[in-house]
Coordinates of C-alpha atoms in Angstrom, one line a residue:
Chain A
M19 CA 176.6 43.7 193.7
R20 CA 176.7 43.6 190.0
V21 CA 177.8 40.0 190.0
Y22 CA 175.0 39.2 192.4
V23 CA 172.4 40.8 190.2
L24 CA 173.8 39.0 187.1
R25 CA 173.8 35.7 188.9
R26 CA 170.2 36.1 190.1
V27 CA 169.0 37.2 186.6
L28 CA 170.7 34.1 185.2
Q29 CA 168.9 31.9 187.8
I30 CA 165.6 33.0 186.4
V31 CA 166.2 31.0 183.3
P32 CA 166.3 27.5 184.9
T33 CA 163.4 28.3 187.2
V34 CA 161.2 29.4 184.3
L35 CA 162.3 26.4 182.2
M36 CA 161.4 24.1 185.1
I37 CA 158.0 25.7 185.6
T38 CA 157.1 25.7 181.9
L39 CA 158.3 22.1 181.6
V40 CA 156.2 20.9 184.6
V41 CA 153.1 22.7 183.2
F42 CA 153.8 21.2 179.8
V43 CA 153.9 17.7 181.1
M44 CA 150.9 18.2 183.5
M45 CA 148.7 19.6 180.7
R46 CA 149.5 16.6 178.5
S47 CA 148.7 14.1 181.2
I48 CA 145.3 15.7 181.8
P49 CA 142.5 13.4 180.7
G50 CA 140.6 14.8 177.7
D51 CA 142.0 15.8 174.3
P52 CA 141.7 19.2 172.7
V53 CA 141.6 17.5 169.3
V54 CA 138.3 15.9 170.2
A55 CA 136.9 19.3 171.2
L56 CA 138.2 20.9 168.0
L57 CA 136.7 18.3 165.7
G58 CA 133.4 18.2 167.6
D59 CA 130.7 16.2 166.0
A60 CA 132.7 15.7 162.9
Y61 CA 135.2 13.6 164.8
T62 CA 136.7 10.7 163.0
E63 CA 139.8 8.8 164.0
E64 CA 141.5 9.6 160.6
D65 CA 140.9 13.3 161.0
A66 CA 142.1 13.2 164.6
V67 CA 145.4 11.6 163.5
K68 CA 145.9 14.2 160.8
V69 CA 145.2 17.1 163.2
R70 CA 147.5 15.6 165.8
A71 CA 150.2 15.3 163.3
A72 CA 149.6 18.9 162.1
Y73 CA 150.1 20.2 165.6
G74 CA 152.9 17.8 166.4
L75 CA 150.8 16.3 169.2
D76 CA 151.8 12.8 168.0
R77 CA 155.4 13.3 169.1
P78 CA 156.8 12.4 172.6
V79 CA 156.0 15.0 175.2
L80 CA 159.6 16.0 175.7
V81 CA 160.2 16.4 172.0
Q82 CA 157.1 18.6 171.9
Y83 CA 158.5 20.7 174.7
V84 CA 161.9 21.1 172.9
I85 CA 160.1 22.1 169.7
W86 CA 158.0 24.6 171.7
L87 CA 161.1 26.1 173.3
G88 CA 162.9 26.3 170.0
K89 CA 160.1 28.3 168.4
L90 CA 159.8 30.4 171.6
V91 CA 163.4 31.5 171.3
Q92 CA 162.5 32.8 167.8
G93 CA 159.6 34.7 169.1
D94 CA 156.9 32.2 168.1
W95 CA 154.6 31.4 171.0
G96 CA 152.6 29.0 168.8
A97 CA 148.9 29.3 167.9
S98 CA 145.8 28.3 169.8
I99 CA 144.7 24.8 168.9
L100 CA 141.0 25.7 169.1
S101 CA 140.9 29.2 167.5
G102 CA 144.1 29.2 165.5
R103 CA 145.0 32.6 166.8
P104 CA 148.7 33.4 167.6
V105 CA 149.1 33.0 171.4
L106 CA 151.6 35.9 171.7
Q107 CA 149.0 38.3 170.1
D108 CA 146.3 37.2 172.5
V109 CA 148.5 37.5 175.5
L110 CA 149.6 41.0 174.5
I111 CA 146.0 42.1 174.1
R112 CA 145.1 40.9 177.5
L113 CA 148.2 41.8 179.4
P114 CA 147.5 45.5 179.8
V115 CA 144.1 44.8 181.5
T116 CA 145.7 42.6 184.1
L117 CA 148.6 44.9 184.6
E118 CA 146.3 47.8 185.2
L119 CA 144.3 45.7 187.7
I120 CA 147.3 44.5 189.6
V121 CA 149.1 47.9 189.8
L122 CA 146.0 49.7 190.9
S123 CA 145.1 47.0 193.5
M124 CA 148.6 47.3 194.9
G125 CA 148.1 51.1 195.0
V126 CA 144.8 50.6 196.9
A127 CA 146.6 48.3 199.3
L128 CA 149.4 50.7 200.0
V129 CA 147.1 53.7 200.4
I130 CA 145.1 51.9 203.0
A131 CA 147.9 49.9 204.7
I132 CA 150.7 52.4 205.3
P133 CA 148.6 55.0 207.2
A134 CA 146.6 52.3 209.0
A135 CA 149.8 50.5 210.1
I136 CA 151.5 53.7 211.2
I137 CA 148.5 54.8 213.2
G138 CA 148.1 51.4 214.7
A139 CA 151.7 51.2 215.8
L140 CA 152.1 54.7 217.1
R141 CA 148.9 54.6 219.0
Q142 CA 149.2 51.0 220.1
N143 CA 146.2 49.9 222.3
T144 CA 144.0 52.9 221.6
W145 CA 140.7 52.7 219.8
A146 CA 142.4 53.8 216.5
D147 CA 144.7 50.8 216.8
Y148 CA 141.9 48.4 217.7
T149 CA 139.9 49.6 214.7
A150 CA 142.9 49.2 212.4
T151 CA 143.7 45.7 213.6
T152 CA 140.0 44.5 213.7
V153 CA 139.4 45.8 210.1
A154 CA 142.6 44.2 209.0
M155 CA 141.6 40.9 210.6
I156 CA 138.3 41.0 208.8
G157 CA 140.1 41.9 205.6
V158 CA 142.4 38.9 205.7
S159 CA 139.5 36.6 206.3
I160 CA 137.3 37.6 203.3
P161 CA 138.2 36.0 200.0
E162 CA 138.6 38.4 197.1
F163 CA 135.5 37.2 195.2
F164 CA 133.2 37.8 198.2
I165 CA 134.5 41.3 198.6
G166 CA 133.8 41.6 194.9
V167 CA 130.3 40.3 195.4
L168 CA 129.7 42.8 198.2
L169 CA 131.0 45.7 196.1
L170 CA 128.7 44.5 193.2
L171 CA 125.8 44.5 195.6
I172 CA 126.5 48.0 196.9
F173 CA 127.8 49.9 193.9
S174 CA 126.3 48.2 190.8
I175 CA 123.0 47.1 192.2
G176 CA 122.3 49.0 195.5
L177 CA 123.2 52.5 194.3
G178 CA 121.3 52.2 191.1
G179 CA 124.0 51.0 188.9
L180 CA 126.6 53.6 189.9
L181 CA 129.4 51.4 188.6
P182 CA 129.3 48.7 186.0
S183 CA 129.2 45.1 187.2
S184 CA 131.2 43.5 184.3
G185 CA 133.0 44.1 181.0
W186 CA 135.8 46.4 180.1
V187 CA 136.5 49.8 178.5
Y188 CA 140.0 50.4 177.3
L189 CA 142.2 53.3 178.1
P190 CA 142.6 55.6 175.1
G191 CA 145.3 54.4 172.9
T192 CA 145.4 50.8 174.2
C193 CA 142.5 49.3 172.2
P194 CA 143.9 46.1 170.8
T195 CA 141.3 45.4 168.1
M196 CA 139.3 47.4 165.7
V197 CA 136.2 47.6 167.8
C198 CA 136.2 48.2 171.5
G199 CA 135.0 50.8 174.0
V200 CA 137.6 53.5 174.6
S201 CA 137.3 56.2 177.2
L202 CA 139.2 57.3 180.2
W203 CA 136.2 57.7 182.5
G204 CA 134.8 54.4 181.3
N205 CA 138.0 52.7 182.1
V206 CA 138.1 54.1 185.6
Q207 CA 134.5 53.0 186.1
H208 CA 135.3 49.5 185.1
V209 CA 138.6 49.0 186.9
L210 CA 137.5 50.6 190.2
L211 CA 135.5 47.7 191.7
P212 CA 137.9 44.9 190.6
A213 CA 140.9 46.9 191.9
V214 CA 139.3 47.5 195.3
A215 CA 138.2 43.9 195.5
L216 CA 141.7 42.7 194.9
G217 CA 143.4 45.4 196.9
V218 CA 141.5 45.2 200.1
G219 CA 142.8 41.7 201.0
R220 CA 146.4 42.8 200.2
A221 CA 145.9 45.9 202.3
A222 CA 144.8 43.9 205.3
I223 CA 147.8 41.6 205.1
L224 CA 150.2 44.5 204.6
T225 CA 148.6 46.4 207.6
R226 CA 149.1 43.5 209.9
L227 CA 152.7 42.9 208.9
L228 CA 153.7 46.5 208.8
R229 CA 152.1 47.3 212.1
A230 CA 153.9 44.4 213.8
S231 CA 157.3 45.4 212.4
M232 CA 156.7 49.1 213.1
L233 CA 156.0 48.2 216.7
E234 CA 159.4 46.5 216.8
V235 CA 161.3 49.2 215.1
I236 CA 159.9 52.2 217.1
R237 CA 161.3 50.5 220.3
T238 CA 164.8 50.3 219.0
E239 CA 167.6 52.5 220.3
Y240 CA 168.2 54.4 217.1
V241 CA 164.6 55.6 217.0
T242 CA 165.0 56.7 220.6
T243 CA 168.2 58.4 219.7
A244 CA 166.6 60.2 216.7
R245 CA 163.9 61.5 219.0
A246 CA 166.4 62.4 221.7
K247 CA 168.4 64.5 219.3
G248 CA 165.3 66.6 218.7
L249 CA 164.2 65.2 215.3
G250 CA 160.6 65.9 214.5
E251 CA 158.1 63.0 214.6
R252 CA 157.6 63.0 210.9
P253 CA 161.2 62.3 209.9
V254 CA 161.5 59.8 212.8
V255 CA 158.5 57.9 211.6
F256 CA 159.0 58.0 207.8
K257 CA 162.8 58.1 207.5
H258 CA 163.9 56.0 210.4
A259 CA 161.0 53.7 211.4
L260 CA 159.0 53.1 208.2
K261 CA 161.9 52.4 206.0
N262 CA 163.3 49.7 208.3
A263 CA 159.9 48.3 209.1
L264 CA 159.3 47.8 205.4
I265 CA 162.1 45.2 205.0
P266 CA 160.4 42.2 206.5
T267 CA 157.1 43.3 205.1
I268 CA 158.4 43.4 201.5
T269 CA 159.6 39.8 201.8
V270 CA 156.2 38.6 202.6
M271 CA 154.6 40.8 200.0
G272 CA 156.9 39.1 197.5
L273 CA 155.7 35.7 198.6
Q274 CA 152.1 37.0 198.2
V275 CA 152.5 37.4 194.5
G276 CA 151.4 33.8 194.1
F277 CA 148.2 34.7 195.8
L278 CA 147.8 37.8 193.8
I279 CA 147.9 35.8 190.5
G280 CA 145.1 33.6 191.9
G281 CA 143.2 36.7 193.0
A282 CA 143.5 38.3 189.6
I283 CA 142.0 35.1 188.0
V284 CA 139.1 35.1 190.4
V285 CA 138.4 38.9 190.2
E286 CA 138.6 38.9 186.4
T287 CA 136.2 36.0 186.3
L288 CA 133.8 37.6 188.6
F289 CA 133.8 41.0 186.8
A290 CA 134.1 39.3 183.3
M291 CA 137.2 41.2 182.5
P292 CA 139.2 40.4 179.3
G293 CA 142.5 40.0 181.1
L294 CA 145.2 37.3 181.4
G295 CA 143.5 35.6 184.3
T296 CA 140.3 34.8 182.4
F297 CA 142.5 33.9 179.4
G298 CA 144.5 31.4 181.5
I299 CA 141.6 29.7 183.3
D300 CA 139.6 29.4 180.0
A301 CA 142.7 27.9 178.3
I302 CA 143.3 25.5 181.1
I303 CA 139.7 24.3 181.2
A304 CA 139.6 24.0 177.4
R305 CA 143.0 22.2 177.4
D306 CA 144.3 24.6 174.8
Y307 CA 147.9 23.5 175.2
Q308 CA 149.5 26.4 173.4
Q309 CA 147.5 29.0 175.2
V310 CA 148.2 27.4 178.6
Q311 CA 151.9 27.3 177.8
G312 CA 151.9 31.0 177.0
F313 CA 150.0 31.8 180.2
A314 CA 152.3 29.7 182.3
L315 CA 155.4 31.2 180.8
L316 CA 154.2 34.7 181.4
T317 CA 153.1 33.9 185.0
A318 CA 156.3 32.2 185.8
V319 CA 158.4 35.0 184.5
A320 CA 156.4 37.6 186.3
F321 CA 156.6 35.5 189.6
V322 CA 160.3 35.0 189.4
V323 CA 161.1 38.5 188.3
I324 CA 159.0 40.1 191.1
N325 CA 160.7 37.9 193.7
L326 CA 164.1 39.0 192.3
V327 CA 163.0 42.7 192.5
V328 CA 162.0 42.1 196.1
D329 CA 165.5 40.7 196.9
L330 CA 167.1 43.7 195.2
L331 CA 164.9 46.1 197.1
Y332 CA 166.6 45.0 200.3
T333 CA 169.8 46.7 199.4
F334 CA 168.0 49.9 198.9
L335 CA 166.1 49.6 202.1
D336 CA 168.9 48.2 204.2
P337 CA 172.3 49.3 203.0
R338 CA 173.9 46.9 205.6
I339 CA 172.8 44.0 203.4
R340 CA 175.5 43.5 200.8
Y341 CA 175.6 40.6 198.4
A342 CA 178.8 39.1 197.3
Chain B
M29 CA 175.5 5.8 217.2
A30 CA 174.1 2.4 218.0
D31 CA 172.8 1.9 214.5
G32 CA 175.8 3.4 212.8
G33 CA 173.5 6.1 211.3
A34 CA 174.4 9.7 211.0
P35 CA 177.9 10.7 212.0
L36 CA 178.3 13.5 214.5
R37 CA 178.5 16.6 212.5
T38 CA 179.4 18.8 215.5
K39 CA 182.8 18.8 217.2
P40 CA 182.6 16.7 220.3
R41 CA 182.3 19.0 223.3
P42 CA 182.5 18.1 227.0
I43 CA 179.0 18.0 228.4
S44 CA 179.0 19.9 231.6
G45 CA 176.2 19.6 234.0
S46 CA 175.5 23.3 234.0
S47 CA 174.8 23.4 230.3
L48 CA 171.7 21.3 230.7
G49 CA 168.6 23.0 232.0
E50 CA 166.4 21.2 234.4
A51 CA 163.6 20.9 231.9
E52 CA 165.9 19.5 229.3
L53 CA 167.2 16.9 231.8
T54 CA 163.8 15.4 232.2
A55 CA 163.7 14.8 228.5
V56 CA 166.7 12.5 228.8
R57 CA 165.4 9.0 229.4
G58 CA 166.2 7.5 232.7
V59 CA 167.1 10.8 234.5
A60 CA 164.7 11.4 237.2
W61 CA 164.3 14.9 238.5
P62 CA 161.1 15.2 240.5
A63 CA 161.0 18.9 240.9
A64 CA 161.5 19.5 237.3
A65 CA 158.5 17.5 236.2
E66 CA 156.1 20.3 237.2
R67 CA 158.3 23.0 235.6
S68 CA 158.6 21.1 232.3
E69 CA 154.8 21.3 232.2
A70 CA 154.9 25.0 232.6
P71 CA 155.2 26.2 229.0
L72 CA 152.0 24.3 228.0
A73 CA 150.1 25.5 231.1
Q74 CA 151.4 29.0 230.5
A75 CA 150.3 28.9 226.8
V76 CA 146.8 27.8 227.8
R77 CA 146.6 30.5 230.4
R78 CA 147.7 33.2 227.9
L79 CA 145.2 31.8 225.3
R80 CA 142.3 32.0 227.8
R81 CA 143.2 35.6 228.6
S82 CA 142.9 36.6 224.9
T83 CA 139.3 37.6 224.1
T84 CA 139.9 37.4 220.3
A85 CA 141.4 33.9 220.6
L86 CA 138.3 32.8 222.6
V87 CA 136.0 34.2 219.9
G88 CA 138.0 32.3 217.4
V89 CA 137.7 29.1 219.4
A90 CA 134.0 29.6 219.8
I91 CA 133.4 30.1 216.1
V92 CA 135.5 27.0 215.3
G93 CA 133.6 25.1 217.9
V94 CA 130.2 26.0 216.6
L95 CA 131.2 25.2 213.1
L96 CA 132.5 21.8 214.1
V97 CA 129.2 21.1 215.7
V98 CA 127.3 22.3 212.6
A99 CA 129.5 20.1 210.4
V100 CA 129.1 17.0 212.5
F101 CA 125.3 17.4 213.0
A102 CA 124.5 18.8 209.6
D103 CA 122.0 16.1 208.9
V104 CA 120.1 16.9 212.0
L105 CA 120.4 20.7 211.9
A106 CA 119.5 21.2 208.2
P107 CA 115.7 21.6 207.9
Q108 CA 115.7 20.0 204.4
S109 CA 117.8 18.1 202.0
P110 CA 120.6 20.3 200.5
I111 CA 120.3 18.4 197.2
T112 CA 116.7 17.7 196.4
S113 CA 115.3 20.3 194.1
D114 CA 111.7 21.6 194.2
Q115 CA 110.7 23.3 191.0
T116 CA 107.6 24.8 192.6
H117 CA 109.6 26.9 195.1
T118 CA 112.5 28.5 193.1
F119 CA 114.0 31.8 194.1
E120 CA 111.9 32.1 197.3
R121 CA 112.8 35.1 199.3
P122 CA 113.9 34.4 202.9
S123 CA 110.8 33.4 204.9
R124 CA 109.9 31.2 207.9
A125 CA 109.8 28.1 205.7
Y126 CA 113.1 29.0 204.0
P127 CA 115.1 31.2 206.4
L128 CA 117.7 32.0 203.7
G129 CA 115.5 31.5 200.7
T130 CA 115.9 29.0 197.9
D131 CA 118.1 28.9 194.8
Q132 CA 117.2 28.5 191.1
L133 CA 116.5 24.8 191.6
G134 CA 114.3 25.4 194.6
R135 CA 116.9 24.0 197.1
D136 CA 116.8 25.4 200.6
M137 CA 119.8 27.8 201.0
L138 CA 120.0 27.3 204.7
S139 CA 120.4 23.5 204.3
R140 CA 123.0 24.0 201.6
V141 CA 125.0 26.5 203.8
I142 CA 124.8 24.1 206.7
H143 CA 126.0 21.1 204.7
G144 CA 128.6 23.3 203.0
T145 CA 130.3 23.5 206.4
R146 CA 131.3 19.9 206.0
I147 CA 133.2 20.3 202.7
S148 CA 134.9 23.5 203.9
L149 CA 136.1 22.1 207.2
L150 CA 136.9 18.7 205.9
V151 CA 139.0 20.0 203.1
G152 CA 140.5 22.8 205.2
V153 CA 141.6 20.5 208.1
S154 CA 142.5 17.4 206.2
S155 CA 144.5 19.1 203.5
V156 CA 146.6 20.8 206.2
L157 CA 147.0 17.6 208.2
L158 CA 148.0 15.7 205.1
A159 CA 150.6 18.4 204.2
L160 CA 151.8 18.2 207.8
F161 CA 152.2 14.4 207.9
V162 CA 154.2 14.5 204.7
G163 CA 156.0 17.8 205.1
V164 CA 157.2 17.5 208.7
P165 CA 159.0 14.2 208.4
L166 CA 160.6 15.4 205.1
G167 CA 161.8 18.5 206.8
M168 CA 163.0 16.6 209.9
I169 CA 165.0 14.1 207.8
A170 CA 166.4 16.9 205.5
G171 CA 167.5 19.0 208.5
F172 CA 168.8 16.2 210.7
Y173 CA 170.8 14.3 208.2
G174 CA 171.8 17.1 205.8
G175 CA 173.9 16.2 202.8
R176 CA 172.5 14.7 199.8
I177 CA 169.1 13.8 201.2
D178 CA 168.8 17.5 202.3
T179 CA 169.6 18.8 198.9
L180 CA 167.3 16.4 197.1
V181 CA 164.3 17.1 199.4
M182 CA 164.7 20.8 199.4
R183 CA 165.2 21.0 195.6
V184 CA 161.9 19.3 195.1
M185 CA 160.3 21.6 197.7
D186 CA 161.8 24.6 196.0
L187 CA 160.3 23.5 192.7
V188 CA 156.8 23.4 194.2
L189 CA 157.4 26.8 195.9
A190 CA 158.6 28.2 192.6
F191 CA 155.0 27.9 191.4
P192 CA 152.5 30.6 192.0
I193 CA 150.3 28.6 194.3
Y194 CA 147.0 29.1 192.5
L195 CA 148.5 28.1 189.2
L196 CA 149.7 24.8 190.6
A197 CA 146.4 24.2 192.5
I198 CA 144.3 24.9 189.4
L199 CA 146.5 22.6 187.2
L200 CA 146.4 19.8 189.8
M201 CA 142.6 20.0 190.0
V202 CA 142.3 19.9 186.2
M203 CA 144.6 16.9 186.2
F204 CA 142.6 15.2 188.9
T205 CA 139.3 16.1 187.1
P206 CA 136.9 17.5 189.7
T207 CA 134.0 15.2 190.7
A208 CA 131.2 15.3 193.3
G209 CA 130.9 13.5 196.6
L210 CA 133.7 12.2 198.8
I211 CA 136.0 11.3 196.0
G212 CA 135.7 14.9 194.7
T213 CA 136.5 16.2 198.2
M214 CA 139.5 14.0 198.4
K215 CA 140.9 15.3 195.1
V216 CA 140.6 18.9 196.3
T217 CA 142.2 17.9 199.6
G218 CA 145.1 16.3 197.8
A219 CA 145.7 19.3 195.5
I220 CA 145.8 21.8 198.3
A221 CA 148.0 19.5 200.4
I222 CA 150.6 19.2 197.7
V223 CA 150.8 22.9 197.5
R224 CA 151.3 23.2 201.3
I225 CA 153.9 20.4 201.9
P226 CA 156.9 22.6 201.2
I227 CA 155.7 25.2 203.8
Y228 CA 156.1 22.5 206.5
A229 CA 159.3 21.0 205.1
R230 CA 161.0 24.4 205.1
L231 CA 159.7 25.4 208.5
V232 CA 160.7 22.1 210.3
R233 CA 164.1 21.9 208.5
G234 CA 165.0 25.4 209.8
S235 CA 164.1 24.5 213.3
V236 CA 165.8 21.1 213.2
L237 CA 169.0 22.7 211.9
S238 CA 169.3 24.7 215.1
I239 CA 167.9 22.1 217.5
K240 CA 170.3 19.3 216.4
E241 CA 173.2 21.4 217.6
K242 CA 171.8 21.6 221.1
E243 CA 173.5 19.9 224.0
Y244 CA 170.6 17.7 224.8
V245 CA 170.7 16.1 221.4
E246 CA 174.4 15.6 221.9
A247 CA 173.7 14.0 225.3
C248 CA 171.2 11.6 223.7
R249 CA 173.8 10.6 221.1
A250 CA 176.4 10.1 223.8
L251 CA 173.8 7.9 225.6
G252 CA 173.4 5.8 222.4
V253 CA 169.8 6.8 221.8
R254 CA 168.7 5.8 218.3
D255 CA 168.0 8.5 215.7
P256 CA 164.2 7.9 215.3
W257 CA 163.8 8.3 219.1
I258 CA 165.9 11.5 219.1
L259 CA 163.9 12.9 216.2
F260 CA 160.4 12.2 217.6
R261 CA 161.1 12.4 221.3
H262 CA 163.5 15.3 221.5
V263 CA 163.7 17.2 218.2
L264 CA 160.0 17.2 217.2
P265 CA 158.6 18.5 220.5
N266 CA 160.9 21.5 220.3
C267 CA 159.7 22.7 217.0
L268 CA 156.1 22.0 217.7
A269 CA 155.1 25.6 218.5
P270 CA 155.6 27.0 215.0
I271 CA 154.0 23.9 213.5
I272 CA 150.9 24.3 215.5
V273 CA 150.6 28.0 214.6
T274 CA 151.2 27.3 210.9
T275 CA 148.6 24.6 211.0
T276 CA 145.9 26.7 212.5
L277 CA 146.5 29.7 210.2
G278 CA 147.0 27.2 207.3
I279 CA 143.5 25.9 207.8
A280 CA 142.2 29.4 207.2
T281 CA 144.2 29.7 204.0
S282 CA 143.2 26.3 202.8
I283 CA 139.6 27.1 203.3
I284 CA 140.0 30.2 201.1
V285 CA 141.9 28.2 198.5
E286 CA 139.1 25.5 198.5
A287 CA 136.4 28.2 198.1
T288 CA 138.4 29.8 195.3
L289 CA 138.8 26.5 193.5
S290 CA 135.1 25.9 193.9
F291 CA 134.3 29.4 192.7
L292 CA 136.3 28.7 189.5
G293 CA 134.3 25.5 189.1
L294 CA 137.3 23.3 190.0
G295 CA 136.3 22.2 193.5
T296 CA 133.9 19.6 194.6
Q297 CA 131.3 19.4 191.9
P298 CA 127.5 19.7 192.4
P299 CA 125.2 18.5 193.7
T300 CA 127.5 18.3 196.7
P301 CA 127.0 21.6 198.5
S302 CA 130.0 23.8 198.5
W303 CA 130.1 27.5 199.5
G304 CA 132.4 28.6 196.7
W305 CA 130.3 26.9 194.1
D306 CA 127.1 28.2 195.5
L307 CA 128.4 31.7 195.6
K308 CA 129.5 31.5 192.0
A309 CA 126.3 29.9 190.7
N310 CA 124.2 32.5 192.4
V311 CA 126.2 35.5 191.2
A312 CA 124.4 35.1 187.9
F313 CA 121.1 36.0 189.7
I314 CA 122.6 38.7 191.8
Q315 CA 120.5 41.4 190.2
A316 CA 117.2 40.1 191.5
N317 CA 118.2 37.7 194.2
A318 CA 121.1 39.4 196.1
W319 CA 120.7 37.3 199.3
L320 CA 121.6 34.1 197.5
S321 CA 125.3 34.8 197.0
L322 CA 125.5 36.6 200.3
F323 CA 125.0 33.7 202.6
P324 CA 127.6 31.3 201.2
G325 CA 130.1 34.2 201.2
L326 CA 129.3 35.1 204.8
A327 CA 129.8 31.4 205.8
I328 CA 133.3 31.3 204.2
F329 CA 134.2 34.6 205.8
L330 CA 133.1 33.5 209.3
T331 CA 134.9 30.2 209.1
V332 CA 138.2 31.8 207.9
L333 CA 137.8 34.5 210.5
G334 CA 137.4 31.8 213.3
F335 CA 140.6 30.0 212.3
N336 CA 142.5 33.2 211.9
L337 CA 141.5 34.5 215.3
F338 CA 142.3 31.2 216.9
G339 CA 145.7 30.9 215.1
D340 CA 146.7 34.5 216.0
G341 CA 145.8 33.8 219.7
L342 CA 147.8 30.5 219.6
R343 CA 150.8 32.3 218.2
D344 CA 150.8 34.9 220.9
A345 CA 150.2 32.3 223.5
L346 CA 152.9 29.8 222.4
D347 CA 155.6 32.3 221.5
P348 CA 155.2 35.8 222.8
R349 CA 158.3 36.8 220.8
L350 CA 156.5 36.1 217.5
K351 CA 154.0 38.8 218.3

């Protein structure tokens, strides 16, 4: 087991290197030059050459990548070409916002999906099941941003501005700069709509998967045995059925992380949140190479690590699975 | 092997008559088995029957059908041009003249939503088909021949899969530089297709790995049938069910990805009507003109729902075990 974990952790390195390298090459093959944007109206060919030299942009792409990597190992993520701000600092400011959004949205998803799936599976083909499956079907068919728009219409506009439609208020103690709104209640108000918008779609997918695998599991012999030996319904459902039904579900949820990252970008854009998603998309569109690299690095690491965690969760959920 | 292609990877086994099912025998060229002809039709007929019994699948088929008609006849159905702006009629509320109102440029929302169907369906369907036509052969070759080709193909696929899909799609679109019109639509199609190719390659490779060990493939080889014929005539039909299901459900996903790219400003560019773009553009006016962002969103939802229902029904019909 320990060897397996170590091997998997070591495999993260080449994957992250590959992803960041591909992003690096792709960004530099994009038409348009950040130097032109930086110099603006004052653009002259001489200045452009100087600026390119200053940022090392005149070197071959692979050399640039190696230089970027070398600095990264020393903890230097580079500085934004356009604003001059250190990338690491910006990323760290924005990371907590996105983390809060994603964690809460997964919470929303679990709170909705687990009861819905259990009810759906245990009362298969009743109105409760039909409601759960229909709502789940609708849920998987609505893109996050449209759920967000609907929530905006209901809670920020319809109900007299009950919840704010955009912006962000930080949790006490997390304010990254000198000036920013800080309050617990304000934070809850601002995160609620985005978290629900992002969570509902996940909840729908989770409900469908979990209901299907619950249906399979409750027909197995060990569940019948558990019932036959007089075990109560609660331990049968939660200890025997749910735990086993979660195994295939978790695999797919791991694969869903790629969609979650896209969802975060979209939801943050819609609600104008100062998170990593808006940071990334702004950087990509502005062709701010260093910022994009920082964003890609963080996303890649998160993606790979979550998939690793998913694999490791198996051993907890199914002790029969042993890795050599 | 008549062409001296792939060596037999399996140990030669005696082919006994009883190991071949009747349906499989008809698949072997030159073997006539009149009674089996009907039965080999059975799975398809069975699937159609099951599909017709599922109300939800029929609803899905109906939605998809209506949308196809709307997309094809958009020019006839749309009351006005989706592109021409009319500065004297901006932000009209829904009325008889403008059933869904007008946007900030005075363009008829109904016409834009109707024409938006084209982009959505075109990108959704063609990106998935493009991915299918590239991914399926790759998966077949990788699975059938194994060895170095397999390793090479699957490594590249793994690299694409290692990317969070939206990060890759966004980067590809920035690389392609989004534009309007047909070219712009083709760029989005290409970006989404690239992201989807590995899904097919993996799926098909998995199926082929098990199918190529089957007796009927061995029988073909014993008869000296060439590899391409085996692949397309015997291997492909047997992994068709998951391909069809993945394709239908994949169209739903692709439509969402297209809408999301448009929402981020990276899809087909204006003035070409696109639901995602329209939704995004009108969110700015949501305070006073709520209906404007509602209709493009509803259109996306309905389209995705249609393909999802259809795909779910197909999956249940084609393979009841997958339920």
